Amino acid sequence: KDKITQAAEQLFAEKGYDGVTTKEIANKANVSEVTLFRNFDNKRNLFEYILKEKMHPYGVKVYLEKEAVFDLEKDLKAMADMIFETYKKNLPLIRMLFKDNHHTKEHIRAKGHDSSFKNSLKDYFINMHEQGKIADNPDKAMKFFLLNITAVLSETLFRQKKEINEEYYIWMVSKVIEALKVKK
């Protein structure tokens, strides 16, 4: 299964979803096409599996559920770092998704952007608001955090930069934290 997903990930990143056949993936993984189908049924399931495993914000969700210390600066930096590392590790695959617009929209529509992650994040911001640690509406605060964090990362994708500007990203995270803190 790992050999298949590694081969598929590389081929999808290079050629896009439509540019790759299951036969190519099986050949690159040194397995039969039957083995690929036994593990994933079809190319769409393989594609979905890779997206879920590689780009789903599980780390952030687990952090929110088990490790959050409810210190705005520590928590938002930790979550931003996890999001940054996910983008950094998966930049070729993410670029493929944005190039392959039809399948990206289909994936987003099918998965609904994983509401459990957003619900966990929203619960965090509600809790912080109830504790008096953020002044703003929790929903707006969550959207502000996500919008600013992903905007810096998206700039790398759309401008086809080879790397994410880590210094700018760190600066942006600090500005977001500062904007959300309760002013004393």
GROMACS .gro file of C-alpha atoms in nm, residues 34-105:
model
   72
   34VAL     CA    1  -0.477  -0.586  -0.973
   35THR     CA    2  -0.288  -0.519  -0.648
   36LEU     CA    3  -0.359  -0.149  -0.684
   37PHE     CA    4  -0.731  -0.219  -0.732
   38ARG     CA    5  -0.738  -0.462  -0.437
   39ASN     CA    6  -0.607  -0.187  -0.213
   40PHE     CA    7  -0.799   0.111  -0.348
   41ASP     CA    8  -1.076  -0.010  -0.585
   42ASN     CA    9  -1.010   0.278  -0.827
   43LYS     CA   10  -0.791   0.580  -0.901
   44ARG     CA   11  -1.034   0.821  -0.731
   45ASN     CA   12  -1.013   0.628  -0.401
   46LEU     CA   13  -0.633   0.628  -0.422
   47PHE     CA   14  -0.633   1.002  -0.489
   48GLU     CA   15  -0.869   1.067  -0.196
   49TYR     CA   16  -0.658   0.848   0.033
   50ILE     CA   17  -0.343   1.043  -0.052
   51LEU     CA   18  -0.512   1.378   0.006
   52LYS     CA   19  -0.654   1.262   0.338
   53GLU     CA   20  -0.324   1.116   0.459
   54LYS     CA   21  -0.098   1.394   0.338
   55MET     CA   22  -0.294   1.712   0.373
   56HIS     CA   23  -0.562   1.661   0.631
   57PRO     CA   24  -0.497   1.878   0.938
   58TYR     CA   25  -0.502   1.580   1.176
   59GLY     CA   26  -0.210   1.720   1.372
   60VAL     CA   27  -0.397   2.040   1.446
   61LYS     CA   28  -0.715   1.854   1.540
   62VAL     CA   29  -0.525   1.620   1.775
   63TYR     CA   30  -0.341   1.919   1.922
   64LEU     CA   31  -0.670   2.096   1.988
   65GLU     CA   32  -0.823   1.788   2.149
   66LYS     CA   33  -0.529   1.672   2.360
   67GLU     CA   34  -0.246   1.925   2.382
   68ALA     CA   35  -0.391   2.277   2.373
   69VAL     CA   36  -0.279   2.477   2.677
   70PHE     CA   37  -0.522   2.766   2.614
   71ASP     CA   38  -0.242   3.016   2.590
   72LEU     CA   39  -0.319   3.211   2.271
   73GLU     CA   40   0.041   3.265   2.167
   74LYS     CA   41   0.160   2.908   2.235
   75ASP     CA   42  -0.144   2.741   2.081
   76LEU     CA   43  -0.168   2.954   1.767
   77LYS     CA   44   0.205   2.925   1.702
   78ALA     CA   45   0.187   2.547   1.745
   79MET     CA   46  -0.110   2.519   1.508
   80ALA     CA   47   0.045   2.757   1.255
   81ASP     CA   48   0.368   2.553   1.264
   82MET     CA   49   0.173   2.233   1.195
   83ILE     CA   50  -0.008   2.394   0.901
   84PHE     CA   51   0.323   2.535   0.771
   85GLU     CA   52   0.492   2.194   0.787
   86THR     CA   53   0.199   2.028   0.607
   87TYR     CA   54   0.221   2.282   0.324
   88LYS     CA   55   0.600   2.263   0.311
   89LYS     CA   56   0.610   1.880   0.295
   90ASN     CA   57   0.334   1.859   0.037
   91LEU     CA   58   0.401   2.161  -0.184
   92PRO     CA   59   0.422   1.963  -0.513
   93LEU     CA   60   0.096   1.780  -0.440
   94ILE     CA   61  -0.078   2.101  -0.333
   95ARG     CA   62   0.039   2.272  -0.653
   96MET     CA   63  -0.105   1.983  -0.852
   97LEU     CA   64  -0.439   2.029  -0.677
   98PHE     CA   65  -0.454   2.395  -0.768
   99LYS     CA   66  -0.354   2.325  -1.128
  100ASP     CA   67  -0.605   2.042  -1.153
  101ASN     CA   68  -0.895   2.272  -1.072
  102HIS     CA   69  -1.177   2.033  -1.167
  103HIS     CA   70  -1.067   1.760  -0.926
  104THR     CA   71  -0.981   2.009  -0.653
  105LYS     CA   72  -1.333   2.153  -0.661
   0.00000   0.00000   0.00000
